[in-house]
PDB file of C-alpha atoms in Angstrom:
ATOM      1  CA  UNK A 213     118.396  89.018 122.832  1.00 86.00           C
ATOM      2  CA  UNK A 214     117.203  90.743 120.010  1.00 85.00           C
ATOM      3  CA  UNK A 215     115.475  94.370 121.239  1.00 95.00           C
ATOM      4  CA  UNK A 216     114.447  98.255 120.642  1.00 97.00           C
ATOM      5  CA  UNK A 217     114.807  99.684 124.043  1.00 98.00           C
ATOM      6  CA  UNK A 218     113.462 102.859 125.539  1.00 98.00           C
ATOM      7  CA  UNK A 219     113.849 104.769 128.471  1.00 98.00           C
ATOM      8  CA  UNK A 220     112.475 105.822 130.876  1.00 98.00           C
ATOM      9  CA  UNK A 221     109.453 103.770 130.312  1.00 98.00           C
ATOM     10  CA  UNK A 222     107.319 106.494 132.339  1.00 98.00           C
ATOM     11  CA  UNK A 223     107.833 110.093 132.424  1.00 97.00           C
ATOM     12  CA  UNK A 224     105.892 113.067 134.142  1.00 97.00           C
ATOM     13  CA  UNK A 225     107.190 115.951 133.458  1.00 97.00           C
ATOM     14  CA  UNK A 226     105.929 120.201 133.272  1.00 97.00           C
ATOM     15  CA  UNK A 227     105.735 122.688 130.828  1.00 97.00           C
ATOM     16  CA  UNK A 228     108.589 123.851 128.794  1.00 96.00           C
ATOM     17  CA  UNK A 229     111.273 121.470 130.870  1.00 97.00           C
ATOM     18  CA  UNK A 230     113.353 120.091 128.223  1.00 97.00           C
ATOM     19  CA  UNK A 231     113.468 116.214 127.967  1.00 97.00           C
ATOM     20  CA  UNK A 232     115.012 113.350 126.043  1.00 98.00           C
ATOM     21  CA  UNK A 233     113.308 110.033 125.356  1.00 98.00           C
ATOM     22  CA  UNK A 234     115.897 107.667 124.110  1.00 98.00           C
ATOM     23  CA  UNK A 235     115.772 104.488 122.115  1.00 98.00           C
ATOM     24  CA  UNK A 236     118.397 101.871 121.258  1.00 98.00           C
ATOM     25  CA  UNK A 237     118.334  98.881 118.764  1.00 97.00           C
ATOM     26  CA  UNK A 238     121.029  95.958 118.833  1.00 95.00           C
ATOM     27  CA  UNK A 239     119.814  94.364 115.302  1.00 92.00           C
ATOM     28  CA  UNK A 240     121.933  96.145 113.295  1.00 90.00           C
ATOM     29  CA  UNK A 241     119.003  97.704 111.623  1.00 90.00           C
ATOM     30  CA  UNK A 242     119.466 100.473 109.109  1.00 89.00           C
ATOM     31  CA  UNK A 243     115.920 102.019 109.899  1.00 91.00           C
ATOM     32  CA  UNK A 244     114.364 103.762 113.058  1.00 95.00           C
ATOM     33  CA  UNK A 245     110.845 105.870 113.911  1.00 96.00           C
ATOM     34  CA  UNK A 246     109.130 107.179 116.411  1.00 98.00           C
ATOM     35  CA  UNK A 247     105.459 107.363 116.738  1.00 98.00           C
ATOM     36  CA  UNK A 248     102.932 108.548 119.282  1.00 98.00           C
ATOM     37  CA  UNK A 249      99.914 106.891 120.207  1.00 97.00           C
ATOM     38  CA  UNK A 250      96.738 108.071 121.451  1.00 95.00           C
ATOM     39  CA  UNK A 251      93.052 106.779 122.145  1.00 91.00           C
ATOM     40  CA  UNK A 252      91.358 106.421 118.613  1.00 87.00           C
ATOM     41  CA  UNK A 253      93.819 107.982 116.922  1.00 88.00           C
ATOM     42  CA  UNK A 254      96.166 104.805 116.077  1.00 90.00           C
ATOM     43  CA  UNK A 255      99.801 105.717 115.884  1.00 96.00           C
ATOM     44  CA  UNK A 256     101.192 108.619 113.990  1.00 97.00           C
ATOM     45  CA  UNK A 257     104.749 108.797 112.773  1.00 97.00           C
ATOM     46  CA  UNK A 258     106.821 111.880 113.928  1.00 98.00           C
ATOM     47  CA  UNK A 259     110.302 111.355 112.443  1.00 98.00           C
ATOM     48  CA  UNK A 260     111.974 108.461 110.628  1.00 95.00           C
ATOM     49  CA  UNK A 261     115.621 107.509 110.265  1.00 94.00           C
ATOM     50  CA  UNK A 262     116.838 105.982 106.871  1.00 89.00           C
ATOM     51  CA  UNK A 263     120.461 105.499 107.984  1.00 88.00           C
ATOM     52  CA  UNK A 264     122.679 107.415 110.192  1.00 91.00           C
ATOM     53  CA  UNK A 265     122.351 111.035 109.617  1.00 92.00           C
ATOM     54  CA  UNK A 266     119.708 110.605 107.413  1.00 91.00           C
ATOM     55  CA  UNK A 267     115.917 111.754 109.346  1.00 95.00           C
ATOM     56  CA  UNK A 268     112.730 112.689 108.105  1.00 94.00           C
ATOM     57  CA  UNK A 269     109.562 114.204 109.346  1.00 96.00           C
ATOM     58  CA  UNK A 270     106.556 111.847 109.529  1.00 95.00           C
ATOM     59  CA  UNK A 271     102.666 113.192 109.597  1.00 94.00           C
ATOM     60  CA  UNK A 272     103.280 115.146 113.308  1.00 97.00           C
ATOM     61  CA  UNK A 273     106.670 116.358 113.904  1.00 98.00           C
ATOM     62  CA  UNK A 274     105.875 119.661 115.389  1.00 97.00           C
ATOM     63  CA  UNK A 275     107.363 120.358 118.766  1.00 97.00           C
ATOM     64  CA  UNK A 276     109.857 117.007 118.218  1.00 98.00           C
ATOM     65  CA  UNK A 277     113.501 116.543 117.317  1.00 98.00           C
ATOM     66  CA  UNK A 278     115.666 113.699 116.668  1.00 98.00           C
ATOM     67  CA  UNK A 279     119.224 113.072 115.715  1.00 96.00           C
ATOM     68  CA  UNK A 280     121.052 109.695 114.296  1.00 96.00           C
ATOM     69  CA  UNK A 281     124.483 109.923 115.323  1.00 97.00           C
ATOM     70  CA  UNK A 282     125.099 106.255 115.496  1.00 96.00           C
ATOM     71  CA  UNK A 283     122.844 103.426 113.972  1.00 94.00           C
ATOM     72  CA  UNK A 284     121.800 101.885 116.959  1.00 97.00           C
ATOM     73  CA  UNK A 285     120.589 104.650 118.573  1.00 98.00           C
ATOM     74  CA  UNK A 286     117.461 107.849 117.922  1.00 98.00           C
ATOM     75  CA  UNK A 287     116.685 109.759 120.741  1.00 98.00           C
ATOM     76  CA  UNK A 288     113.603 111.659 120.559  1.00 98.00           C
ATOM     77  CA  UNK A 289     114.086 115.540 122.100  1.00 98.00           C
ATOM     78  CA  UNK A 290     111.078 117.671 123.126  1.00 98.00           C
ATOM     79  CA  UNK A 291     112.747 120.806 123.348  1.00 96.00           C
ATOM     80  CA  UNK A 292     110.066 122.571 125.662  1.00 97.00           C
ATOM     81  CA  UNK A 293     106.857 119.989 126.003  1.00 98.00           C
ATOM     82  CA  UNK A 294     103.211 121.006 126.033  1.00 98.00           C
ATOM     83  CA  UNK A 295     100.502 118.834 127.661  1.00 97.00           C
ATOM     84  CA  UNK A 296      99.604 118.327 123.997  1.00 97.00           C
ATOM     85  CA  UNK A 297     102.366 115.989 123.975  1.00 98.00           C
ATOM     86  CA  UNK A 298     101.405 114.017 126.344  1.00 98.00           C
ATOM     87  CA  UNK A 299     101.084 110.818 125.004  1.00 98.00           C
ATOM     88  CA  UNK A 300     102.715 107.166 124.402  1.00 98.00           C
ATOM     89  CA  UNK A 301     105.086 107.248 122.647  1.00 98.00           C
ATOM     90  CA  UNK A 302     107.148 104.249 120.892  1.00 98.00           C
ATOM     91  CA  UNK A 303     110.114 103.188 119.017  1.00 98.00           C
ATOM     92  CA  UNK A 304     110.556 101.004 115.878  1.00 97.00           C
ATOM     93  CA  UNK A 305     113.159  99.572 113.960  1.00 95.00           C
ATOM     94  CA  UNK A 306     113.616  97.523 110.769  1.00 91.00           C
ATOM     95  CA  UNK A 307     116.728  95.815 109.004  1.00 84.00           C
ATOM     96  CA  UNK A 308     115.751  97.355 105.413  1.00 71.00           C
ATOM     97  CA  UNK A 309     113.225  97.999 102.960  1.00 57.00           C
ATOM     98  CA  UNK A 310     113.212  96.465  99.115  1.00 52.00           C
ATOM     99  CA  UNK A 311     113.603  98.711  96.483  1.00 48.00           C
ATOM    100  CA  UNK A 312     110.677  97.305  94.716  1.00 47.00           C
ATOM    101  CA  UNK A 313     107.577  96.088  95.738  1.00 47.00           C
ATOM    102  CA  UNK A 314     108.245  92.116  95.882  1.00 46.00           C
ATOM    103  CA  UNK A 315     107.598  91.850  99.442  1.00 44.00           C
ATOM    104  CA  UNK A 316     108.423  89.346 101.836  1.00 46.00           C
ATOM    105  CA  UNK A 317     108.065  89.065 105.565  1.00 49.00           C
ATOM    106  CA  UNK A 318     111.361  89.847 106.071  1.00 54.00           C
ATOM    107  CA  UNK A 319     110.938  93.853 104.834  1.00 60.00           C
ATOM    108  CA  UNK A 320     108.680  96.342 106.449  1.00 79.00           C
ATOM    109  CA  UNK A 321     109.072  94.414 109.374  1.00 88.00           C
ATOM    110  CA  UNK A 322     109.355  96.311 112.290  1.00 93.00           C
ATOM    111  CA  UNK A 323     110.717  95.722 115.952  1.00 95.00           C
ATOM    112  CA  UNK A 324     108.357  98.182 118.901  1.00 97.00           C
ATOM    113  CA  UNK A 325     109.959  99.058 121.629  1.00 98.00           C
ATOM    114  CA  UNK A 326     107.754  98.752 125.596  1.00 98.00           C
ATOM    115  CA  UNK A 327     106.734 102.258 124.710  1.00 98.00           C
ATOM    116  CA  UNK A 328     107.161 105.593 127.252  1.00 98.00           C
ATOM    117  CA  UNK A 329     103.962 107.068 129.076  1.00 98.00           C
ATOM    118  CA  UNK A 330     104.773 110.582 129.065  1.00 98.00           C
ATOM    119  CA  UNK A 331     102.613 112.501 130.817  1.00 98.00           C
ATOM    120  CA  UNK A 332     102.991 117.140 130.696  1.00 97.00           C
ATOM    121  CA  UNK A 333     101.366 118.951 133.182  1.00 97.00           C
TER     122      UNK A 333
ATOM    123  CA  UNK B 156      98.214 112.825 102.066  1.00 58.00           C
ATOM    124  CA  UNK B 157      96.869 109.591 103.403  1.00 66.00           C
ATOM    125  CA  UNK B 158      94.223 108.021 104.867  1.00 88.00           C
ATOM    126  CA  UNK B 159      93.436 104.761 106.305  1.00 93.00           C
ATOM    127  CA  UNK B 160      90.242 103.307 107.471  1.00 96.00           C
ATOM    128  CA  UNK B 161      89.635  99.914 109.416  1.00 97.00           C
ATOM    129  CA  UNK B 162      86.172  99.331 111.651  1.00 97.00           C
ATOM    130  CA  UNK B 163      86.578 100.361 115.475  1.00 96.00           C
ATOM    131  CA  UNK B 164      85.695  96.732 116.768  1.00 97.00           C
ATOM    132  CA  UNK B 165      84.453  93.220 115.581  1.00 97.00           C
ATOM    133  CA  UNK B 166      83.357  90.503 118.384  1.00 97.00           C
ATOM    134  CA  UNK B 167      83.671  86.865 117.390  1.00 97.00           C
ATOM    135  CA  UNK B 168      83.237  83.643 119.379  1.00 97.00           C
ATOM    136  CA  UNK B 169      86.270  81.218 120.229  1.00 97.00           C
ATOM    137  CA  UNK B 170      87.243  79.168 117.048  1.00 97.00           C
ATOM    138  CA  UNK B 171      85.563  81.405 114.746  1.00 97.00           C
ATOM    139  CA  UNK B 172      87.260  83.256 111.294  1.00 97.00           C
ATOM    140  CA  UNK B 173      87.194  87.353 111.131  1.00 97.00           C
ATOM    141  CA  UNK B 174      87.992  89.684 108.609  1.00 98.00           C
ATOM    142  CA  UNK B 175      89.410  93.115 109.098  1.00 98.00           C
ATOM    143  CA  UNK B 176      89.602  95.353 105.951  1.00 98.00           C
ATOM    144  CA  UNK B 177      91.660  98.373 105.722  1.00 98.00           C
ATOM    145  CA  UNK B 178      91.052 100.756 102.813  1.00 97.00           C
ATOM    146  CA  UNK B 179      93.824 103.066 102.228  1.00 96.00           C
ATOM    147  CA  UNK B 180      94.881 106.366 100.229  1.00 93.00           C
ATOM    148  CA  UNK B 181      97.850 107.371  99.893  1.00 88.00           C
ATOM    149  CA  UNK B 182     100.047 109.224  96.888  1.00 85.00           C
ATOM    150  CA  UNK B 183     102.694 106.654  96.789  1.00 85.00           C
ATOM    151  CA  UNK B 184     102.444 103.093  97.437  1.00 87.00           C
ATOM    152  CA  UNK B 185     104.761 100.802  98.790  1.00 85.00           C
ATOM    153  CA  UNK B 186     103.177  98.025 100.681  1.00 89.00           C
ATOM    154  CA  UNK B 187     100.675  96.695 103.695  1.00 93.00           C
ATOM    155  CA  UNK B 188     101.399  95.728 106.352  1.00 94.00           C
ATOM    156  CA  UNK B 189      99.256  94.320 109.941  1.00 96.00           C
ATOM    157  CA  UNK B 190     100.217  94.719 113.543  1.00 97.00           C
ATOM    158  CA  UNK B 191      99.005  93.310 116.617  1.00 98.00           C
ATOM    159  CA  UNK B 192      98.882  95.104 120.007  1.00 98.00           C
ATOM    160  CA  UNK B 193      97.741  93.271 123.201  1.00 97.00           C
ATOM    161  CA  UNK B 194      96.481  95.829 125.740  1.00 94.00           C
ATOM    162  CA  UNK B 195      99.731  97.302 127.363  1.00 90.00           C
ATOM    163  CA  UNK B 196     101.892  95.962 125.311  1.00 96.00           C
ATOM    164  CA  UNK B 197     103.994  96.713 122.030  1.00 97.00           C
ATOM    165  CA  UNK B 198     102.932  96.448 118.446  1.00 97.00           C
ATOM    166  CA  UNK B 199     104.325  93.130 116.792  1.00 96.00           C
ATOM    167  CA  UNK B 200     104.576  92.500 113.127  1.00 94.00           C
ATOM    168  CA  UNK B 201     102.431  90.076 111.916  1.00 94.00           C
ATOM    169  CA  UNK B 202     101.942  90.417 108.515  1.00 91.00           C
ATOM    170  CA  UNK B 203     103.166  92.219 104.835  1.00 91.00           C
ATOM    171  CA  UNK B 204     101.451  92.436 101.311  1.00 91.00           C
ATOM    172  CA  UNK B 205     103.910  94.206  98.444  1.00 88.00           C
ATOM    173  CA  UNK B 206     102.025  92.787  95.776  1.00 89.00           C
ATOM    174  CA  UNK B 207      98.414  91.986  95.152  1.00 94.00           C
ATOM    175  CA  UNK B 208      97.515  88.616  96.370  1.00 94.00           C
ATOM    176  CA  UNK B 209      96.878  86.197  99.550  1.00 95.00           C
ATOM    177  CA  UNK B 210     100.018  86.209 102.024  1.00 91.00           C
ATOM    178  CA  UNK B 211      99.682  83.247 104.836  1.00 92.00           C
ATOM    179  CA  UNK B 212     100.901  82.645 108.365  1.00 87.00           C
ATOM    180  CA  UNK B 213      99.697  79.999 110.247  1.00 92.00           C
ATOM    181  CA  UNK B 214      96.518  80.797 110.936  1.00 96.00           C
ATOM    182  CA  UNK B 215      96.486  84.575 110.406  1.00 96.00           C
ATOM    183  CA  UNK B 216      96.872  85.488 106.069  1.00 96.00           C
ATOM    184  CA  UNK B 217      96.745  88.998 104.698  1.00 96.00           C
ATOM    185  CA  UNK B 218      95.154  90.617 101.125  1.00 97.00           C
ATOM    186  CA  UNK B 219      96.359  93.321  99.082  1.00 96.00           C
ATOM    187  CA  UNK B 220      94.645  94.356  95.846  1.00 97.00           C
ATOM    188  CA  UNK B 221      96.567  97.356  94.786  1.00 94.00           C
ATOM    189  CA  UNK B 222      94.345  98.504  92.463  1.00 95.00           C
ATOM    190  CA  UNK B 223      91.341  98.643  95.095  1.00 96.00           C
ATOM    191  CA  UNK B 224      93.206 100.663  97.443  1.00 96.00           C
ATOM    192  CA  UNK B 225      92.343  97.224 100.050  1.00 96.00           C
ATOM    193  CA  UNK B 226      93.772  94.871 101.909  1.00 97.00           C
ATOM    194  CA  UNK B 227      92.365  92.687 104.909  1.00 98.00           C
ATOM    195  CA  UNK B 228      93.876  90.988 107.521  1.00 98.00           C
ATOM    196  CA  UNK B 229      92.021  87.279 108.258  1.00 98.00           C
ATOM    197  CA  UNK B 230      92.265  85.164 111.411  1.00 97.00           C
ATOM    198  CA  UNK B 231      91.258  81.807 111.316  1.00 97.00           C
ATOM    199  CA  UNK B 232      90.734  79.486 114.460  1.00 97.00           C
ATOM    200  CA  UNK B 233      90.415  82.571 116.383  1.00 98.00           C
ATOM    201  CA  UNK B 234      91.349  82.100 120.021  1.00 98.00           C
ATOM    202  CA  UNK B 235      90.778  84.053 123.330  1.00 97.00           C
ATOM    203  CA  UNK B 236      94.945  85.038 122.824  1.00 97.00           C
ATOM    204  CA  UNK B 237      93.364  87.046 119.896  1.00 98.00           C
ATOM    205  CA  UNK B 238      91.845  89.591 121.838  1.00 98.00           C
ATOM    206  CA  UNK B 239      93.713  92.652 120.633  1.00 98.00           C
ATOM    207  CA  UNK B 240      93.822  96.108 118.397  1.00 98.00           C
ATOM    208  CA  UNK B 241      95.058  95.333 115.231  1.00 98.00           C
ATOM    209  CA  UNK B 242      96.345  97.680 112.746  1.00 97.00           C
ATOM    210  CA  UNK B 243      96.956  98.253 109.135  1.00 97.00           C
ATOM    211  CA  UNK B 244      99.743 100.298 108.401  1.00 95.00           C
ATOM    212  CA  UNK B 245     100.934 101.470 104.496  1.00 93.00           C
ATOM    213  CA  UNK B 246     104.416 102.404 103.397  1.00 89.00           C
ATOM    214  CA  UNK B 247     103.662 105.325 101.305  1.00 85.00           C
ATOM    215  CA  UNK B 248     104.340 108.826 100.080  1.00 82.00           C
ATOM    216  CA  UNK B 249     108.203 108.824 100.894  1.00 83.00           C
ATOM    217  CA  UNK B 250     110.314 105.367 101.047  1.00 81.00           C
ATOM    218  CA  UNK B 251     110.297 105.477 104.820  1.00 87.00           C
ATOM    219  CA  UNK B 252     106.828 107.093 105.861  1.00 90.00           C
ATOM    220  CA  UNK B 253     104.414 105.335 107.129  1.00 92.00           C
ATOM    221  CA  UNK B 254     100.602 105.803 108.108  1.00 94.00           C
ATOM    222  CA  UNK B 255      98.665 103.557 110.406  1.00 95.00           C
ATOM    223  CA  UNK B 256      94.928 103.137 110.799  1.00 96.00           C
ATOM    224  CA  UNK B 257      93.656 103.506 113.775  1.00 95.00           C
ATOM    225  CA  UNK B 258      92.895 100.467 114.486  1.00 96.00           C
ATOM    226  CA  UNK B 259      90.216  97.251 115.031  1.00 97.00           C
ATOM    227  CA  UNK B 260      89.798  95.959 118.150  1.00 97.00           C
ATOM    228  CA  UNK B 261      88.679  92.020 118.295  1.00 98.00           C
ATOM    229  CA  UNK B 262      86.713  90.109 120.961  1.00 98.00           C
ATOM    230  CA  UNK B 263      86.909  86.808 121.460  1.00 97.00           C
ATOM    231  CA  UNK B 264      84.140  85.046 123.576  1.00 96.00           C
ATOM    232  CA  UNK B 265      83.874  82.097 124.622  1.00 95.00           C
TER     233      UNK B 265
END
């Protein structure tokens, strides 16, 4: 089957305790991102993955890192969390993006996965 | 920067049409696109817009007029399933960012 998955789905963690979030794709897919979501706020991107060994920062990546080592996987590092961070957090691939802007359902597609409820005290 | 902006909530009655519109800035456009997200769950794709125009999908079709800075996201038939957030999200700025709104949440009564 055809899936982005995290783990752990839930996570409750303190202060400055160092903790990895890790995501997986089996679709082959040459782009990954991770976004946080929170009431109101919609989701916000914190780091995107072109290809292997190829991130970028997104609109919040303060307090995050990320590495692409291999394409199917992007782990997502909080190096010492705040409650700040506390927050759900989710996954995303997609196969590829046109160079253009011809569209087509088949680009900008992209595959959640379940999400991890992180919670700092 | 960016900015997106879609209303907070629209009600509708079983077998009715709504219209979400999502007005967007952004420095660098690359396309539209809509998500659904059932309470609990996972955003799924459910729609794209690259270039201006009327994209459909069974009974869900999606606007873009690039030179308004708009799109809007239509369902048709609506049905109690439809109760959801849905969000518009643009590619934009750099080839992989993207920025989502923050999202319209739909009622469905019976």
């Amino acid at each position: 089957e055809a899936q982005v998955t995290q783990n752990p789905r839930y996570l409750i963690t303190v202060t400055g305790k160092k903790l990895t979030v890790t995501c997986s794709q089996n679709m082959n897919h040459e782009y990954m991102s991770w976004y946080r979501q929170d009431p109101g706020l919609g989701l916000r991107q914190i780091y995107y993955s072109m290809n292997v060994e190829v991130t970028d920062k997104g609109d919040v990546p303060e307090g995050y890192k990320v590495s692409r080592k291999e394409k199917r996987n992007f782990p997502l590092i909080l190096e010492s969390p705040s409650p700040n961070q506390t927050s759900l957090y989710f996954c995303a691939s997609s196969l590829y993006f046109t160079t253009g802007t011809s569209g087509g359902a088949s680009t900008d597609t992209q595959y959640f996965g379940p999400g991890t409820r992180l919670t700092v005290l | 920067g960016q900015s997106l902006e879609q209303p907070s909530e629209v009600t509708a009655v079983e077998g009715a049409i709504v219209q979400i519109n999502c007005t967007y800035q952004t420095s660098g456009f690359y396309g539209l696109s809509w998500y659904q997200q059932h309470d609990g769950g996972a955003p799924t794709f459910l729609s794209y817009n690259g270039l201006d125009g009327l994209e459909e999908t069974g009974r869900f079709s999606s606007f873009l007029s690039r030179s308004d800075s708009y799109g809007y996201l239509l369902l048709q038939e609506l049905q109690m399933k439809d109760s959801a957030s849905y969000f518009c999200a643009v590619r934009g700025g750099s080839w992989g960012k993207f920025q989502f709104g923050a999202g319209t949440q739909v009622v469905v009564t019976p």
